[in-house]
Short mmCIF file of C-alpha atoms in Angstrom, two decimals:
data_model
loop_
_atom_site.label_atom_id
_atom_site.label_comp_id
_atom_site.label_asym_id
_atom_site.label_seq_id
_atom_site.Cartn_x
_atom_site.Cartn_y
_atom_site.Cartn_z
CA UNK A 8 70.67 46.49 33.75
CA UNK A 9 69.54 43.59 35.93
CA UNK A 10 68.06 45.91 38.60
CA UNK A 11 70.42 44.17 41.00
CA UNK A 12 73.40 45.29 43.07
CA UNK A 13 75.74 43.58 40.59
CA UNK A 14 74.94 46.37 38.12
CA UNK A 15 77.48 48.40 40.12
CA UNK A 16 80.91 48.06 38.46
CA UNK A 17 83.37 46.13 40.61
CA UNK A 18 80.72 44.32 42.68
CA UNK A 19 80.17 40.57 42.70
CA UNK A 20 77.66 38.55 44.73
CA UNK A 21 77.82 34.93 45.84
CA UNK A 22 75.19 32.87 47.66
CA UNK A 23 75.29 29.57 49.49
CA UNK A 24 72.48 28.02 51.49
CA UNK A 25 71.04 24.86 53.01
CA UNK A 26 67.38 23.93 52.49
CA UNK A 27 67.20 21.58 55.49
CA UNK A 28 68.52 24.30 57.76
CA UNK A 29 66.56 26.98 55.89
CA UNK A 30 69.57 29.25 56.27
CA UNK A 31 72.42 30.61 54.21
CA UNK A 32 74.83 33.42 53.57
CA UNK A 33 75.53 35.99 50.88
CA UNK A 34 78.87 37.61 50.07
CA UNK A 35 79.13 41.03 48.44
CA UNK A 36 82.66 41.11 47.03
CA UNK A 37 84.58 44.13 45.73
CA UNK A 38 87.13 43.15 43.09
CA UNK A 39 89.49 46.02 43.84
CA UNK A 40 88.37 46.63 47.39
CA UNK A 41 85.82 49.21 48.52
CA UNK A 42 85.81 52.18 50.85
CA UNK A 43 83.09 51.29 53.36
CA UNK A 44 80.90 52.57 56.15
CA UNK A 45 78.20 51.08 58.36
CA UNK A 46 75.23 52.17 60.43
CA UNK A 47 73.59 49.92 63.03
CA UNK A 48 70.13 51.03 64.16
CA UNK A 49 68.54 47.92 65.66
CA UNK A 50 69.21 47.06 69.31
CA UNK A 51 69.89 43.32 68.91
CA UNK A 52 72.74 43.27 66.36
CA UNK A 53 75.19 40.51 65.55
CA UNK A 54 78.18 41.99 63.72
CA UNK A 55 81.88 41.58 63.01
CA UNK A 56 84.54 44.18 62.07
CA UNK A 57 82.10 47.10 62.18
CA UNK A 58 84.39 49.17 64.46
CA UNK A 59 87.01 49.02 61.72
CA UNK A 60 84.72 51.04 59.44
CA UNK A 61 84.70 54.08 61.70
CA UNK A 62 86.23 57.06 59.86
CA UNK A 63 88.74 57.51 62.71
CA UNK A 64 90.17 53.99 62.27
CA UNK A 65 93.02 53.01 59.98
CA UNK A 66 91.85 50.50 57.35
CA UNK A 67 90.52 52.33 54.28
CA UNK A 68 89.06 49.48 52.23
CA UNK A 69 87.18 46.23 52.72
CA UNK A 70 87.40 43.23 50.40
CA UNK A 71 83.90 41.91 50.99
CA UNK A 72 80.85 42.15 53.21
CA UNK A 73 79.09 39.05 54.53
CA UNK A 74 75.37 38.86 55.30
CA UNK A 75 74.50 35.63 57.08
CA UNK A 76 71.75 33.69 58.78
CA UNK A 77 72.35 31.54 61.84
CA UNK A 78 72.30 34.29 64.46
CA UNK A 79 75.72 34.78 66.11
CA UNK A 80 76.75 31.29 64.97
CA UNK A 81 76.62 32.56 61.39
CA UNK A 82 79.53 34.93 61.96
CA UNK A 83 81.75 31.86 61.53
CA UNK A 84 81.06 32.01 57.78
CA UNK A 85 83.29 35.10 57.59
CA UNK A 86 86.29 32.86 58.29
CA UNK A 87 85.53 30.92 55.12
CA UNK A 88 85.19 34.12 53.10
CA UNK A 89 88.58 35.24 54.42
CA UNK A 90 90.17 31.92 53.45
CA UNK A 91 88.80 32.14 49.89
CA UNK A 92 90.08 35.70 49.50
CA UNK A 93 93.50 34.88 50.99
CA UNK A 94 93.88 32.17 48.35
CA UNK A 95 93.39 34.90 45.76
CA UNK A 96 96.00 37.12 47.44
CA UNK A 97 93.44 39.76 48.48
CA UNK A 98 93.52 41.78 51.64
CA UNK A 99 95.55 44.15 53.78
CA UNK A 100 99.26 43.45 53.31
CA UNK A 101 100.96 42.61 56.62
CA UNK A 102 104.17 41.27 55.10
CA UNK A 103 103.80 37.54 55.71
CA UNK A 104 100.35 37.43 54.11
CA UNK A 105 97.41 39.58 53.15
CA UNK A 106 94.57 39.78 55.66
CA UNK A 107 91.17 39.98 53.92
CA UNK A 108 88.89 42.58 55.50
CA UNK A 109 85.38 41.12 55.74
CA UNK A 110 82.84 42.96 57.91
CA UNK A 111 79.71 40.92 58.59
CA UNK A 112 76.21 41.05 60.02
CA UNK A 113 73.81 38.24 60.90
CA UNK A 114 70.08 37.72 61.26
CA UNK A 115 68.10 35.23 63.36
CA UNK A 116 66.58 32.29 61.46
CA UNK A 117 67.27 29.38 63.85
CA UNK A 118 63.59 28.55 64.38
CA UNK A 119 62.73 28.21 60.68
CA UNK A 120 64.61 25.00 59.77
CA UNK A 121 67.03 22.62 61.50
CA UNK A 122 68.67 24.89 64.06
CA UNK A 123 71.79 22.71 64.19
CA UNK A 124 72.62 23.68 60.60
CA UNK A 125 74.09 27.20 60.39
CA UNK A 126 76.30 29.10 57.97
CA UNK A 127 79.86 28.04 58.75
CA UNK A 128 83.40 28.21 57.38
CA UNK A 129 82.58 25.97 54.40
CA UNK A 130 79.42 27.82 53.47
CA UNK A 131 81.21 31.17 53.57
CA UNK A 132 84.11 29.79 51.53
CA UNK A 133 81.79 28.43 48.84
CA UNK A 134 79.74 31.63 48.68
CA UNK A 135 82.92 33.66 48.10
CA UNK A 136 84.12 31.27 45.40
CA UNK A 137 80.74 31.50 43.65
CA UNK A 138 80.72 35.31 43.63
CA UNK A 139 79.91 36.71 40.19
CA UNK A 140 78.83 39.95 38.55
CA UNK A 141 76.18 37.87 36.73
CA UNK A 142 74.28 37.00 39.93
CA UNK A 143 70.69 38.25 40.05
CA UNK A 144 68.66 35.81 42.19
CA UNK A 145 66.08 37.02 44.69
CA UNK A 146 63.85 35.56 47.38
CA UNK A 147 64.74 32.29 49.09
CA UNK A 148 68.45 32.25 48.32
CA UNK A 149 71.58 32.79 50.39
CA UNK A 150 70.95 34.83 53.51
CA UNK A 151 67.32 35.17 52.46
CA UNK A 152 66.50 31.48 52.98
CA UNK A 153 65.06 31.72 56.48
CA UNK A 154 63.64 35.23 56.39
CA UNK A 155 60.14 35.99 57.67
CA UNK A 156 58.38 39.21 58.69
CA UNK A 157 55.56 40.23 61.03
CA UNK A 158 56.36 38.08 64.06
CA UNK A 159 54.35 39.72 66.84
CA UNK A 160 52.06 36.68 67.22
CA UNK A 161 54.73 34.06 66.53
CA UNK A 162 56.18 32.29 63.48
CA UNK A 163 52.93 30.59 62.42
CA UNK A 164 51.31 33.96 61.81
CA UNK A 165 54.32 35.56 60.15
CA UNK A 166 54.82 35.98 56.38
CA UNK A 167 57.68 34.41 54.37
CA UNK A 168 60.25 36.91 53.14
CA UNK A 169 63.68 36.73 51.55
CA UNK A 170 66.46 38.54 49.73
CA UNK A 171 65.83 41.65 47.64
CA UNK A 172 68.01 43.80 45.41
CA UNK A 173 67.63 46.82 43.14
CA UNK A 174 69.79 49.35 41.32
CA UNK A 175 69.61 52.85 39.87
CA UNK A 176 71.69 54.43 37.14
CA UNK A 177 72.47 58.05 37.94
CA UNK A 178 74.34 60.57 35.80
CA UNK A 179 77.79 60.09 34.24
CA UNK A 180 77.64 56.28 34.40
CA UNK A 181 77.35 56.31 38.20
CA UNK A 182 75.36 53.43 39.63
CA UNK A 183 73.98 52.69 43.07
CA UNK A 184 72.53 49.37 44.18
CA UNK A 185 71.07 47.76 47.28
CA UNK A 186 70.87 44.20 48.53
CA UNK A 187 68.85 43.36 51.64
CA UNK A 188 67.70 40.35 53.66
CA UNK A 189 64.29 41.27 55.09
CA UNK A 190 63.72 39.48 58.39
CA UNK A 191 61.87 42.19 60.27
CA UNK A 192 59.76 42.05 63.40
CA UNK A 193 57.43 44.58 61.77
CA UNK A 194 55.19 44.67 58.72
CA UNK A 195 56.26 45.55 55.16
CA UNK A 196 54.56 48.35 53.23
CA UNK A 197 54.60 49.11 49.51
CA UNK A 198 55.06 52.52 47.88
CA UNK A 199 51.39 53.39 48.46
CA UNK A 200 51.53 52.50 52.15
CA UNK A 201 49.68 49.21 51.85
CA UNK A 202 50.75 46.18 53.91
CA UNK A 203 52.16 43.53 51.55
CA UNK A 204 53.65 41.22 54.19
CA UNK A 205 53.52 40.99 57.95
CA UNK A 206 51.66 39.59 60.91
CA UNK A 207 48.41 37.76 60.16
CA UNK A 208 45.36 37.35 62.35
CA UNK A 209 43.45 34.12 62.88
CA UNK A 210 41.49 34.81 59.69
CA UNK A 211 44.68 34.94 57.63
CA UNK A 212 44.42 38.66 56.95
CA UNK A 213 47.17 41.13 57.76
CA UNK A 214 46.82 42.98 61.02
CA UNK A 215 48.63 46.19 61.86
CA UNK A 216 51.51 45.17 64.12
CA UNK A 217 51.82 48.60 65.70
CA UNK A 218 48.15 48.67 66.65
CA UNK A 219 48.23 45.04 67.79
CA UNK A 220 51.19 45.77 70.07
CA UNK A 221 48.80 47.83 72.19
CA UNK A 222 46.84 44.66 72.95
CA UNK A 223 49.44 41.88 72.82
CA UNK A 224 52.64 41.27 74.77
CA UNK A 225 55.71 41.67 72.56
CA UNK A 226 57.80 38.48 72.40
CA UNK A 227 60.61 37.04 70.31
CA UNK A 228 63.64 38.95 71.55
CA UNK A 229 66.40 39.04 68.93
CA UNK A 230 64.61 36.72 66.50
CA UNK A 231 64.49 39.20 63.64
CA UNK A 232 66.83 41.72 61.91
CA UNK A 233 67.01 43.30 58.45
CA UNK A 234 70.56 43.52 57.09
CA UNK A 235 71.66 45.10 53.84
CA UNK A 236 74.34 46.66 51.67
CA UNK A 237 74.41 49.79 49.52
CA UNK A 238 77.07 49.77 46.78
CA UNK A 239 78.07 52.50 44.33
CA UNK A 240 80.86 53.27 41.90
CA UNK A 241 80.81 56.90 43.04
CA UNK A 242 83.88 58.08 44.93
CA UNK A 243 83.31 58.21 48.70
CA UNK A 244 85.43 58.73 51.79
CA UNK A 245 84.80 56.57 54.85
CA UNK A 246 82.88 59.45 56.38
CA UNK A 247 80.70 59.81 53.28
CA UNK A 248 80.14 56.04 53.10
CA UNK A 249 78.97 56.12 56.71
CA UNK A 250 76.53 58.92 55.83
CA UNK A 251 75.18 56.91 52.90
CA UNK A 252 74.57 53.95 55.23
CA UNK A 253 72.76 56.24 57.68
CA UNK A 254 70.44 57.77 55.10
CA UNK A 255 69.72 54.37 53.51
CA UNK A 256 67.95 53.46 56.74
CA UNK A 257 65.20 55.81 55.54
CA UNK A 258 64.37 53.05 53.07
CA UNK A 259 63.84 50.73 56.03
CA UNK A 260 61.74 53.32 57.86
CA UNK A 261 59.49 53.95 54.86
CA UNK A 262 58.72 50.30 54.18
CA UNK A 263 59.04 48.53 57.58
CA UNK A 264 56.98 49.35 60.66
CA UNK A 265 57.83 48.95 63.49
CA UNK A 266 61.51 49.26 62.58
CA UNK A 267 64.81 49.58 64.50
CA UNK A 268 63.24 47.94 67.53
CA UNK A 269 64.83 46.29 70.55
CA UNK A 270 63.98 43.02 68.76
CA UNK A 271 65.90 43.82 65.54
CA UNK A 272 69.59 44.20 64.75
CA UNK A 273 68.99 46.36 61.67
CA UNK A 274 72.30 47.13 59.94
CA UNK A 275 73.33 48.69 56.61
CA UNK A 276 76.81 48.70 55.08
CA UNK A 277 77.83 51.10 52.29
CA UNK A 278 80.56 50.26 49.76
CA UNK A 279 82.27 52.57 47.24
CA UNK A 280 84.21 51.01 44.36
CA UNK A 281 84.78 53.97 42.05
CA UNK A 282 86.47 57.28 41.40
CA UNK A 283 83.70 59.47 39.96
CA UNK A 284 82.46 62.38 42.05
CA UNK A 285 78.77 63.10 42.64
CA UNK A 286 76.76 65.25 45.01
CA UNK A 287 76.53 63.36 48.31
CA UNK A 288 72.95 64.54 48.89
CA UNK A 289 71.77 63.08 45.58
CA UNK A 290 73.57 59.82 46.26
CA UNK A 291 72.17 59.51 49.79
CA UNK A 292 68.63 60.14 48.57
CA UNK A 293 69.09 57.52 45.87
CA UNK A 294 70.39 55.10 48.51
CA UNK A 295 67.15 55.44 50.45
CA UNK A 296 65.08 54.90 47.29
CA UNK A 297 66.98 51.87 46.04
CA UNK A 298 66.95 50.24 49.48
CA UNK A 299 63.18 50.70 49.65
CA UNK A 300 62.71 49.09 46.25
CA UNK A 301 64.94 46.18 47.26
CA UNK A 302 62.77 45.55 50.35
CA UNK A 303 59.61 45.40 48.23
CA UNK A 304 61.28 43.10 45.70
CA UNK A 305 62.25 40.70 48.49
CA UNK A 306 58.57 40.21 49.28
CA UNK A 307 57.47 40.07 45.66
CA UNK A 308 60.10 37.44 44.83
CA UNK A 309 58.85 35.09 47.56
CA UNK A 310 55.21 35.56 46.52
CA UNK A 311 56.14 34.69 42.93
CA UNK A 312 57.79 31.49 44.14
#
């Protein structure tokens, strides 16, 4: 196992990014389609096709999920993903063609590099074409390029972050994996509750953002957002996939504080590629664990760089 979301059978990942723009996008592609759900907890989201994932709506499977930088501009990259998938005859059959189903979420990274460079049609197309089950990169890659955390006192006192991923093998060859771009307003905590990334004071040491909020005016509306995907080869309905996405937010809550703020658009998608049954409570608990580990790995990967 690579300890990466591509350990899940049927899942491929593709990245494309731009170093001058310090932005990029990441495609999580399901070879045979995936039953999917979503849960949006932050109050400044940028999303596409999330309504389609409601259990009361018709479409049962998605072909891919896009995570992108560029704020709302980055949603344009989904058009390129759709074009790449249409070329491969993937999508919902409407007779004259197949319409690829590509839900998406974006994060804000416009102030990190050249703000005129954003994920677009071409970047999304290339990321989809590069998708592979061999992918295992972390840190400053794809949607993780422009990620930072701990932005209470502005970008100069924030900490670099990036893309993280992890996986768990459960019983009967059932796997669950997470991939997450950590661009939070708040601080990041490890398993022992220690701050490993976040807002820094003038002396370069981490401060506690929550405590500092009591003394400082909160700024930076919408300039954050942690977005991620849970994937499994367990069999899930749309309702169950939605529940998995909900519970996976516990991984955010354990390792990010403050989290789900008015300044974040925190979103998690869940994708099911398989046919093996498993207790939903076990799977949901594992989703929270693997998402938490992916968050920590995003920070560790950048520090290693």
